[in-house]
Coordinates of C-alpha atoms and ligand atoms in Angstrom, one line a residue:
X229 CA 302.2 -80.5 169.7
X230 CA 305.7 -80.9 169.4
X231 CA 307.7 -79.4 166.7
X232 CA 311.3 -79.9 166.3
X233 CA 314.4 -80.3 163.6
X234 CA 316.0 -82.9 162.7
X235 CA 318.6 -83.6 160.2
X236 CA 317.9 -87.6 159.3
X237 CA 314.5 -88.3 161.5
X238 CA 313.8 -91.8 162.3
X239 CA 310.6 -91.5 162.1
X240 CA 308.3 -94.4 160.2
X241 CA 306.5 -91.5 158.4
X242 CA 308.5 -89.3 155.8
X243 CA 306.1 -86.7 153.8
X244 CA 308.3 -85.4 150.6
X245 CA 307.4 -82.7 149.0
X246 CA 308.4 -83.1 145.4
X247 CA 308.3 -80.5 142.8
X248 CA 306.3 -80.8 139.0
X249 CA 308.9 -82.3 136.7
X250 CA 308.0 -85.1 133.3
X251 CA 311.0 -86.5 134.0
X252 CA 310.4 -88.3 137.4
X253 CA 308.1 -91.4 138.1
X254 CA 306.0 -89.1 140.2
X255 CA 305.8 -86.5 138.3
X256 CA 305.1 -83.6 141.2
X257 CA 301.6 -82.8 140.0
X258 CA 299.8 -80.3 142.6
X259 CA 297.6 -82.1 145.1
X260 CA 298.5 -85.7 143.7
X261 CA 300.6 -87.9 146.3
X262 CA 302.3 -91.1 146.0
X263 CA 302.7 -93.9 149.2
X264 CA 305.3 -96.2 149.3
X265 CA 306.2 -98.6 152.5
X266 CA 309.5 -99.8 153.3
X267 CA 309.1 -102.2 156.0
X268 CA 307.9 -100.3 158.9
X269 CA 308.7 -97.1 157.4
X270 CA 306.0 -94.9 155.1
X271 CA 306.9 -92.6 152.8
X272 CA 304.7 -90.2 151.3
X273 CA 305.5 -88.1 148.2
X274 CA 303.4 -84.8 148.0
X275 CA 303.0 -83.2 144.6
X276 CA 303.6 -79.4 145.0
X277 CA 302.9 -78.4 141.7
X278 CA 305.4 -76.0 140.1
X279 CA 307.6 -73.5 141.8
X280 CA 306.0 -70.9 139.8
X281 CA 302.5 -71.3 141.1
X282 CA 303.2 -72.7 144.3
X283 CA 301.5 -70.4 146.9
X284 CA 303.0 -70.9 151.2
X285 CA 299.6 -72.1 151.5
X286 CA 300.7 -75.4 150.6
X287 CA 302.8 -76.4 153.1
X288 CA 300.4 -75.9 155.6
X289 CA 298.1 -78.0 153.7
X290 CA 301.4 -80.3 153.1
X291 CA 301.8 -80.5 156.8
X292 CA 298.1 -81.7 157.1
X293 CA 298.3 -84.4 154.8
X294 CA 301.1 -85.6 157.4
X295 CA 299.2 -85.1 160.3
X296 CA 296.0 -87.3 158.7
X297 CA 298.2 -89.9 157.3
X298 CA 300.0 -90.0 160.7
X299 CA 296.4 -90.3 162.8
X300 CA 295.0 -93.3 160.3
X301 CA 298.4 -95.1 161.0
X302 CA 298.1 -94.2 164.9
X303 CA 301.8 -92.9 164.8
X304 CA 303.0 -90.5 167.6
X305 CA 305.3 -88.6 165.2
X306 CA 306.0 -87.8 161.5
X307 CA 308.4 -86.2 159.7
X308 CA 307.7 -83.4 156.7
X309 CA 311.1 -82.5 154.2
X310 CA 312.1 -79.4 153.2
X311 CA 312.9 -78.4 149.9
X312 CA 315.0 -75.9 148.8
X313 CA 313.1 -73.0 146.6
X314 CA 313.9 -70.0 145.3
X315 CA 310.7 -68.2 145.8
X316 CA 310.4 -68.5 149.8
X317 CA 312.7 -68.4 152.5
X318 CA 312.9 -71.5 154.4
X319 CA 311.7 -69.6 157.9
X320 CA 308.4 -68.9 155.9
X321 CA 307.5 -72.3 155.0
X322 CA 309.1 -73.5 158.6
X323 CA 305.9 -71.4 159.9
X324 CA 303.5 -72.6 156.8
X325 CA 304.1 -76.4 158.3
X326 CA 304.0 -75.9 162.1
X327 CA 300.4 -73.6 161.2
X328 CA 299.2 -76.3 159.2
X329 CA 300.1 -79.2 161.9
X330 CA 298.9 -76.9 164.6
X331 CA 295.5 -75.6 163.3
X332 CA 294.9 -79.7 162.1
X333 CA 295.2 -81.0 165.1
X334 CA 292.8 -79.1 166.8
X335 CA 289.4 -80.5 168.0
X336 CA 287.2 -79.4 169.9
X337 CA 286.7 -82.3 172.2
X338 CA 285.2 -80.8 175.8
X339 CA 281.9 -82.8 174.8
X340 CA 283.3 -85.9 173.4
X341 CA 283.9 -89.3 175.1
X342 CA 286.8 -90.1 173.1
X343 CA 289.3 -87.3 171.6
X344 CA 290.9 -87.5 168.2
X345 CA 293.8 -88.5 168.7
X346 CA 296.6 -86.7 166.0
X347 CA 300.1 -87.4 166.4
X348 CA 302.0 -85.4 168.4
X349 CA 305.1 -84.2 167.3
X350 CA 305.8 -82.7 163.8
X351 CA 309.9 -83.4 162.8
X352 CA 311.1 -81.0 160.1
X353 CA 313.9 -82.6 158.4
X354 CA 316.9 -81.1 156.0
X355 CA 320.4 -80.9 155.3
X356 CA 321.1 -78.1 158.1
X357 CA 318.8 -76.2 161.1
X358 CA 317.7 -73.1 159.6
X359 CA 319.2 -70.4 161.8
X360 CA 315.5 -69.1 162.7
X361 CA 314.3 -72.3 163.1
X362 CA 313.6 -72.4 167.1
X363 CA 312.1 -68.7 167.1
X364 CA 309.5 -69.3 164.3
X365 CA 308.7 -72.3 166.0
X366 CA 307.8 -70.8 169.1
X367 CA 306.3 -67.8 167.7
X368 CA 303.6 -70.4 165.8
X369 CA 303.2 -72.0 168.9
X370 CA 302.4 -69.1 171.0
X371 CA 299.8 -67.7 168.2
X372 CA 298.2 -71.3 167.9
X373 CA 297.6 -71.4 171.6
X374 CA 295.3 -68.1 171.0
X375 CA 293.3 -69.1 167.6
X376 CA 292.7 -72.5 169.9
X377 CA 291.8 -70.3 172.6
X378 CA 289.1 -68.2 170.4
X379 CA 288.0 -71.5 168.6
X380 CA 286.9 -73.2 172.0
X381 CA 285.2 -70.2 172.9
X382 CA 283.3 -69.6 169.8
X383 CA 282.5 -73.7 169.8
X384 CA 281.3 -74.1 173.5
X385 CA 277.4 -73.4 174.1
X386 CA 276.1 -69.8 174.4
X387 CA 274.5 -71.4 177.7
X388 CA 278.5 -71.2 178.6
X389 CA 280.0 -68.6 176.9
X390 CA 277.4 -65.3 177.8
X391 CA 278.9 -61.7 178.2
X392 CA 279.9 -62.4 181.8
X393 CA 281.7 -65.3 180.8
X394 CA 283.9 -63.9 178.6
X395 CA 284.1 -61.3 181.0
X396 CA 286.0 -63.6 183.7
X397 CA 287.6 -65.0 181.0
X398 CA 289.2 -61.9 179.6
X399 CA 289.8 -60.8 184.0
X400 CA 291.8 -64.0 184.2
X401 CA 293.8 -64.3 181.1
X402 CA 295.4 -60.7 182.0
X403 CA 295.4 -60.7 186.0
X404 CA 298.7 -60.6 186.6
X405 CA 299.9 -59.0 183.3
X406 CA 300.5 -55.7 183.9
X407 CA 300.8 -54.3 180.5
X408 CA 297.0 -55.1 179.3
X409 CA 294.5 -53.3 181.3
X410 CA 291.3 -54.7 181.3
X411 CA 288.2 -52.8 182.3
X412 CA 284.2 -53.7 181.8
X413 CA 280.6 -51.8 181.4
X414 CA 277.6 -53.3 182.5
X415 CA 274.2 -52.2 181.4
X416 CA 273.5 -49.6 183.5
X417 CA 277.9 -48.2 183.1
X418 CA 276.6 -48.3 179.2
X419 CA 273.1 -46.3 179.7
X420 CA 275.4 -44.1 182.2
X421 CA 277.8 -43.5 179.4
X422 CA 274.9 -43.1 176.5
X423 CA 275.7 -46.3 174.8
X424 CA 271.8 -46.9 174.5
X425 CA 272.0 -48.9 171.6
X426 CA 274.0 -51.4 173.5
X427 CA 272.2 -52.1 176.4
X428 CA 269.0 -52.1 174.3
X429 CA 270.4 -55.1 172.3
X430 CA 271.3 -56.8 175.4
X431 CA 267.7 -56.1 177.4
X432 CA 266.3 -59.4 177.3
X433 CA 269.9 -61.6 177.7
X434 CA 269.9 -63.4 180.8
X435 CA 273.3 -62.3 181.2
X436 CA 273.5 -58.5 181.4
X437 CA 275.9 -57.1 178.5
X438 CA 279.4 -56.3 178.7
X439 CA 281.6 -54.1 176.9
X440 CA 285.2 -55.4 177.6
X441 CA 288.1 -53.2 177.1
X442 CA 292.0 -54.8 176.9
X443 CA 294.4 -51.8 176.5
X444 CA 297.4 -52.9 175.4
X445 CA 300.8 -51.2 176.1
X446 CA 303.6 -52.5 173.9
X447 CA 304.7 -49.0 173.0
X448 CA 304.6 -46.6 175.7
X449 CA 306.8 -44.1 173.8
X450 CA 304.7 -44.2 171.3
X451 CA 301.2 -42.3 170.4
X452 CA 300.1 -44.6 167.9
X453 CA 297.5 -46.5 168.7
X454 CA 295.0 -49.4 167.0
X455 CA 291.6 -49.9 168.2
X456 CA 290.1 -53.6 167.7
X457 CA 286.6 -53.4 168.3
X458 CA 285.3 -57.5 168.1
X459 CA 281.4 -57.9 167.6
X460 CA 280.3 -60.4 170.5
X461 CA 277.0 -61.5 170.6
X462 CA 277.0 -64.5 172.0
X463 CA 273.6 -65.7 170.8
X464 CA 271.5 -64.6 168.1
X465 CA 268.1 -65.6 168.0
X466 CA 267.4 -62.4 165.9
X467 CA 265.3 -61.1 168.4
X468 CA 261.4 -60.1 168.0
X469 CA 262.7 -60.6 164.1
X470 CA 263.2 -64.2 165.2
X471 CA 265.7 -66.4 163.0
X472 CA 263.4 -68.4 161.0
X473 CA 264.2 -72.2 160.8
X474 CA 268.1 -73.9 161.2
X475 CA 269.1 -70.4 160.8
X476 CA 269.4 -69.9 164.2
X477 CA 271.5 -73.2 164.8
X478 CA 275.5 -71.8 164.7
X479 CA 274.6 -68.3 166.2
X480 CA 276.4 -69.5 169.6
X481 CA 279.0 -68.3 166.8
X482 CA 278.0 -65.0 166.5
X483 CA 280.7 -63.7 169.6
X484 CA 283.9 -64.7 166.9
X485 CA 285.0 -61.1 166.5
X486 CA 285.0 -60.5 170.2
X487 CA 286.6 -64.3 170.5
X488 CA 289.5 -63.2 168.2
X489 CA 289.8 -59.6 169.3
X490 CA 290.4 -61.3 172.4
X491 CA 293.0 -63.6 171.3
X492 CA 295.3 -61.2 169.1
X493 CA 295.6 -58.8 172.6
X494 CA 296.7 -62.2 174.1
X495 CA 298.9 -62.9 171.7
X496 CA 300.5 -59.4 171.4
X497 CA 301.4 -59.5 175.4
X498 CA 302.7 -63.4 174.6
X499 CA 305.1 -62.2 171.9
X500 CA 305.8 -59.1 173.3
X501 CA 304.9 -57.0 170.8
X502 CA 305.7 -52.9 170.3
X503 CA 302.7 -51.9 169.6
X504 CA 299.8 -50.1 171.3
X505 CA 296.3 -51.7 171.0
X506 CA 293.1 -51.6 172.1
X507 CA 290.9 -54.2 172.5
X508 CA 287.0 -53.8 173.1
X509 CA 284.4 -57.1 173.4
X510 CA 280.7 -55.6 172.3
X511 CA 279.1 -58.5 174.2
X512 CA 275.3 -59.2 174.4
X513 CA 272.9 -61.6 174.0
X514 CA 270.2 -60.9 171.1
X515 CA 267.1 -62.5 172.7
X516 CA 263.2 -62.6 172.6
X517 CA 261.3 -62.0 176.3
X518 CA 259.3 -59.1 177.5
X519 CA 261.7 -56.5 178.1
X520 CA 262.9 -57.3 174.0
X521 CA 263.5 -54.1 172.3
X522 CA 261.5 -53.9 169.2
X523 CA 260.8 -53.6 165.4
X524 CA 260.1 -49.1 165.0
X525 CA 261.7 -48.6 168.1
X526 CA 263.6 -45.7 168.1
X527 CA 266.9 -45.0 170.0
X528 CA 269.3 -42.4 170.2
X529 CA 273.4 -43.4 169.9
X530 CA 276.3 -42.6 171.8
X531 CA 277.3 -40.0 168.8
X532 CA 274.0 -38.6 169.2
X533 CA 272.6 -39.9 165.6
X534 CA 269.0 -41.2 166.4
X535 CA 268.6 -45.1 164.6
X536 CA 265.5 -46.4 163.5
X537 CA 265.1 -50.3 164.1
X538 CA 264.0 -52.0 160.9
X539 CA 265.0 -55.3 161.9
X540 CA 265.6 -56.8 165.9
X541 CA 268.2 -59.3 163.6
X542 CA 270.8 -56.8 162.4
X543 CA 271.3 -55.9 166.0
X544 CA 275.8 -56.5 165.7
X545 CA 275.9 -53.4 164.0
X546 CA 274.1 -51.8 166.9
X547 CA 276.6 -52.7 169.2
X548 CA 279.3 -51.9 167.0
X549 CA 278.1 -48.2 166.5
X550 CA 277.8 -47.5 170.2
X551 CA 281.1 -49.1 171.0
X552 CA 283.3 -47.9 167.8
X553 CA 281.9 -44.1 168.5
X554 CA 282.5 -44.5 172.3
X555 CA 286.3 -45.9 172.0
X556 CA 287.2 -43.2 168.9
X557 CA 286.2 -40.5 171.7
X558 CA 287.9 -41.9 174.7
X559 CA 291.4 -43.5 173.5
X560 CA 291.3 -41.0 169.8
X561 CA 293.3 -44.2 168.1
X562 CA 295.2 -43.7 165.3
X563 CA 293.2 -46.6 163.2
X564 CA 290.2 -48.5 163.9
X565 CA 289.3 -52.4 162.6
X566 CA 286.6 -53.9 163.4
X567 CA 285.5 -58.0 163.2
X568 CA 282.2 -58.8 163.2
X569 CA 280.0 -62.0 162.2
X570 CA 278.1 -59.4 160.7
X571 CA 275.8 -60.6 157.9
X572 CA 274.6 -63.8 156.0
X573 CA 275.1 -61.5 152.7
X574 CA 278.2 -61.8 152.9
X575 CA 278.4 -65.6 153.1
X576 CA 276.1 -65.6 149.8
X577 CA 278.7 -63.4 148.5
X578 CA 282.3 -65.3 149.6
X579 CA 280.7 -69.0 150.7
X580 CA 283.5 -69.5 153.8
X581 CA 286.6 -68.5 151.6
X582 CA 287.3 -64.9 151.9
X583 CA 285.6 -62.3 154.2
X584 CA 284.5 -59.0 153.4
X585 CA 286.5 -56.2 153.7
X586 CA 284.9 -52.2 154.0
X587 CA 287.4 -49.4 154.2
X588 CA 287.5 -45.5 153.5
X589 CA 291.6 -46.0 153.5
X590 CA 292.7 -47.4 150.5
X591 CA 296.4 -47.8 152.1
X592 CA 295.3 -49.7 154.7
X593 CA 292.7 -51.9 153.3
X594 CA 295.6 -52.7 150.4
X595 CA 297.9 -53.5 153.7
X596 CA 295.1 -55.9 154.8
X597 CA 294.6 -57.8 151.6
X598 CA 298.2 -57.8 151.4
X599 CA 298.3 -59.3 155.2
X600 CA 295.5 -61.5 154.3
X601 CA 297.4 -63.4 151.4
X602 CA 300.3 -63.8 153.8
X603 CA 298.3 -65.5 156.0
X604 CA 296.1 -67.5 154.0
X605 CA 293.3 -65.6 155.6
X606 CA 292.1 -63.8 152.6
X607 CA 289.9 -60.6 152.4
X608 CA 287.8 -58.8 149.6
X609 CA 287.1 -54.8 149.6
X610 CA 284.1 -54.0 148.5
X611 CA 282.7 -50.3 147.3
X612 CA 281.2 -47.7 149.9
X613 CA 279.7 -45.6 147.5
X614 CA 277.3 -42.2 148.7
X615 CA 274.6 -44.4 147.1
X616 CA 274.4 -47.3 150.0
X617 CA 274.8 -44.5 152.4
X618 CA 271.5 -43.0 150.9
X619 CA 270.1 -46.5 151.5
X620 CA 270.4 -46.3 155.6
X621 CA 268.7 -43.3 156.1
X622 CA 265.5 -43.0 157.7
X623 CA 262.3 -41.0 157.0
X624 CA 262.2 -40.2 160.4
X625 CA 265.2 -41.0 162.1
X626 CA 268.7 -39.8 160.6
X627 CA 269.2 -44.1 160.2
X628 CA 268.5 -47.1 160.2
X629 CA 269.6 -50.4 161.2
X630 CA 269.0 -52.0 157.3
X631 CA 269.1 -51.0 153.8
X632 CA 265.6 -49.3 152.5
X633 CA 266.5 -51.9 149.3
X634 CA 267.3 -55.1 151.0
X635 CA 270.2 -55.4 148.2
X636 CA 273.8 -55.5 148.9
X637 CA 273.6 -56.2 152.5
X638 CA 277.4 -56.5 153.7
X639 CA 277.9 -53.1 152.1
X640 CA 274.6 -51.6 154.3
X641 CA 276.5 -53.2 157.1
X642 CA 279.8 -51.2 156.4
X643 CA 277.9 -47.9 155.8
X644 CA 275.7 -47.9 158.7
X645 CA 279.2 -48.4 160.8
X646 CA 280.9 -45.8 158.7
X647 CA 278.7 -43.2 160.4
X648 CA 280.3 -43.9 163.8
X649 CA 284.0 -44.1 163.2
X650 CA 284.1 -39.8 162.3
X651 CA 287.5 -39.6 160.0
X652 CA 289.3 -42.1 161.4
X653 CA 291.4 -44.8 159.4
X654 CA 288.9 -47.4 159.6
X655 CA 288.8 -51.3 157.9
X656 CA 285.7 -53.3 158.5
X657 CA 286.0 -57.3 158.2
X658 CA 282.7 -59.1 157.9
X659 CA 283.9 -62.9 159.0
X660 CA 280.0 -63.9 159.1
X661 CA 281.3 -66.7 156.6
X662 CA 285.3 -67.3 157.5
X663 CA 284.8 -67.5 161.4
X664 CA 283.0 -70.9 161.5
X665 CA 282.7 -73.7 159.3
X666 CA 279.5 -76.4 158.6
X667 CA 281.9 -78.6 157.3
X668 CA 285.6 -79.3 157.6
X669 CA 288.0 -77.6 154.9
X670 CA 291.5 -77.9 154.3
X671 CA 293.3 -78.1 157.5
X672 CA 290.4 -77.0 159.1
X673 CA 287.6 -79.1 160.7
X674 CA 284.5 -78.4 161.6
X675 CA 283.1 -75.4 163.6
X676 CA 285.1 -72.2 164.3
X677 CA 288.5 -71.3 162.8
X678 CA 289.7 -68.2 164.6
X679 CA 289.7 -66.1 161.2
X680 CA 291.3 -63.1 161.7
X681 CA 293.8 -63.7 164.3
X682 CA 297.0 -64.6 162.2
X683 CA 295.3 -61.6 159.8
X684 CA 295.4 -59.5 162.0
X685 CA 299.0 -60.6 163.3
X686 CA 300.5 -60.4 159.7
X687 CA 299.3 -56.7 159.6
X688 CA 300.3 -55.6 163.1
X689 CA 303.7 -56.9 161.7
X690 CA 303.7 -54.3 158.4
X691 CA 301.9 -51.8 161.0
X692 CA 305.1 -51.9 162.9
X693 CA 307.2 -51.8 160.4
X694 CA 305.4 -48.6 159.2
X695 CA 305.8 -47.1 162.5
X696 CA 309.1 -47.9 162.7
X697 CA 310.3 -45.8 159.8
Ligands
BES220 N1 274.6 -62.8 163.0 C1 273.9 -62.5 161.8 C2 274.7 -62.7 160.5 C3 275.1 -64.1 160.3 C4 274.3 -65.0 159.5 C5 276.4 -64.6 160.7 C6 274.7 -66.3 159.3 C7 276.8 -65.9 160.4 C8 276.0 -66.7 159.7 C9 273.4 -61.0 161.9 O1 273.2 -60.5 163.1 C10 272.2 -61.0 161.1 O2 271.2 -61.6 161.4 N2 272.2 -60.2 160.0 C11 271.0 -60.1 159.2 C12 270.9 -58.6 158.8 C13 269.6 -58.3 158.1 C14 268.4 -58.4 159.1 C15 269.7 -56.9 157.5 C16 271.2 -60.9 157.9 O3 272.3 -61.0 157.4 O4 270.3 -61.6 157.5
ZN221 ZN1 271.2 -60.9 163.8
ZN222 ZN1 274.3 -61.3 164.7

């Protein structure tokens, strides 16, 4: 998509957004538009509600009710207004309109006979070009291209996308990039290396698993560093505990952290930014077979803790545990997140809205809800009391993989992680919910969303601010 300025566009759709006022004949209500056609042209008054209440949020969603009306009427361009407000600066709700265009008009179409077809240039009119105007735009472009990037690989079949795939994948995106260093384990590099937990998950995939390392160096004088460890399982059957049912159906899914872990270290190199990260895939497939691992088996982690396995299903956070302990030994990061797909608790808890957040550091679990706001990809902390820590341990193991209880299942997620982190920084997002939707939402449609990538972007931003200082 295009996206350009221009100050009287001739284009024969004009989206207006119009502020809450009695006076008017529309009166501006939030969410209420008004069509009117002037011979060939269309123009479309948007209700934005009051200035007061008026989250950025809206002009993506502003943007999106362009980009549909443009699509029914089979137009090639339209043209959103700006208005002048005191409450945001224009280059933010510049970059609210290009993300809602952008993420709108994806689809995923690799299957389909005949592609949606949006229209294909977004002009963003007003009295004068905003000075930041060009870099905004290109910086939305440039982050789209990853969140599209993640969202086809968490939409295409797990018979596609297996550990190896996203293997190549990662290989290719950074061969000739010579500030991301990307590195792989197979199953017997991760038995070498003690990650059993790992390659027991991954025992019965037909495609061996892969842990998938991306260093980043934005900031060579720097010692900081962020580790971004992505769950990617890139089918959950739920193993011997097989998924009961349509339960099973969306877990080609179940690889969106490692999708958008993936696409933030692409978009760091893209934008340049100076920062150090680390990136590490946890790929595997969770399947049933003869070499399965099983229910009471009982296996001994990279940080020496032995697990009991309660359940073949909650096999992310097994991954997760071998590959969080592994990369806080090897690269000592100053702060660790993870993303993970990690429990259907969590989408009883937060439907698709809001993913779960666990953190033992309040500053930067507040800097990630604050991040999260920003980027209308909103997170919710919840408690890691000793008492769900009690829950994990074993009678004869020191843990295991699911709470004694069965209550509270996103926080037994967080704790059993918690254990393999030792004191670092740490924030947990659980995106089982956010990453991929059964039905289309806002400017999203159907399928997955890339939740966590412009997250994650928003707080690398106050991270390097912070480091700055
Ligand atoms: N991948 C699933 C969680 C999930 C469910 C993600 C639905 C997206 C949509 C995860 O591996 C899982 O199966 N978790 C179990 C854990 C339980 C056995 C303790 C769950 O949530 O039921
Ligand atoms: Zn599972
Ligand atoms: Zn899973």
């Amino acid at each position: 998509m295009k996206i350009e300025f221009n100050v009287s566009p001739k284009s024969f759709l004009e989206v207006i957004p119009v502020l809450e006022s009695a006076s008017k004949e529309f009166n501006g209500k939030k969410g209420k538009t008004k069509t009117m056609v002037k011979g060939s042209k269309t123009i479309l008054f948007a209700g934005m509600g009051k200035e007061k209440d008026l989250d950025l949020n809206e002009f993506r969603k502003l943007a999106f009710i362009g980009l549909i009306k443009g699509k029914a009427l089979e137009l090639n361009e339209f043209s959103v207004e700006l208005i002048d407000l005191q409450k945001f600066a224009e280059e933010k709700i510049i970059q609210a309109l290009a993300e809602g265009a952008l993420i709108g008009s994806y689809s995923f179409a690799k299957y389909k006979k005949q592609e949606e077809k949006f229209p294909s240039k977004l002009i963003i009119s007003g009295k004068k070009k905003p000075k930041g105007f060009d870099s905004v735009v290109s910086k939305a472009l440039k982050v789209n291209d990853s969140v599209s990037m993640a969202r086809d690989l968490i939409n295409d079949s797990s018979e596609i996308v297996n550990p190896s795939y996203l293997e190549k994948t990662a290989k290719k995106i950074f061969s000739r990039i010579r500030k991301v260093k990307v590195t792989s384990l197979g199953r017997s590099q991760l038995l070498k290396n003690k990650m059993n937990l790992f390659a027991m998950v991954g025992q019965a995939g037909l495609s061996e698993p892969k842990l998938i390392l991306l260093e980043y160096k934005g900031n060579p004088s720097s010692k900081e560093k962020t580790l971004l460890v992505g769950k990617g399982i890139t089918f959950d059957s739920g193993g011997l505990n097989l998924k009961p049912g349509d339960s099973m159906l969306f877990m080609k899914s179940d690889m969106a952290g490692a999708a958008v872990v993936l696409a933030i270290i692409r978009t760091a190199n893209d934008l340049n930014l100076k920062i150090n990260l680390i990136g590490a895939m946890a790929c595997a497939e969770n399947l049933i077979g003869e070499k399965a691992y099983r229910p009471g088996d009982i296996v001994k982690a990279f940080n020496g803790k032995t697990i009991e396995v309660c359940n073949t299903d909650a096999e992310g956070r097994l991954v997760l545990a071998d590959t969080l302990s592994y990369c806080v030994k090897k690269f000592s990061p100053s702060k660790v997140i993870d993303y993970a797909t990690l429990t259907g608790s969590c989408i009883g808890t937060f439907s698709f809205h809001v993913a779960g957040m666990i953190s033992n550091d309040l500053e930067l679990s507040n800097s990630m809800y604050q991040a999260g706001l920003n980027a209308y990809e909103r997170v919710w902390e919840l408690p890691l009391y000793e008492e769900y820590s009690n829950d994990i341990k074993s009678e004869i193991a020191d843990l295991r993989n699911t709470s004694k209880t069965g209550e509270a299942g996103t926080i037994a997620g967080g704790a059993f992680l918690k254990e393999f982190i030792g004191d670092k920084p740490w924030v947990h997002l659980d995106i089982a919910g956010t990453a991929f939707l059964k039905k289309p939402f806002s400017y999203y449609c159907i399928g997955a969303t890339g939740f966590g990538v412009r997250l994650s972007l928003e707080f690398i931003s106050r991270l390097m601010e912070d480091e700055l200082k």
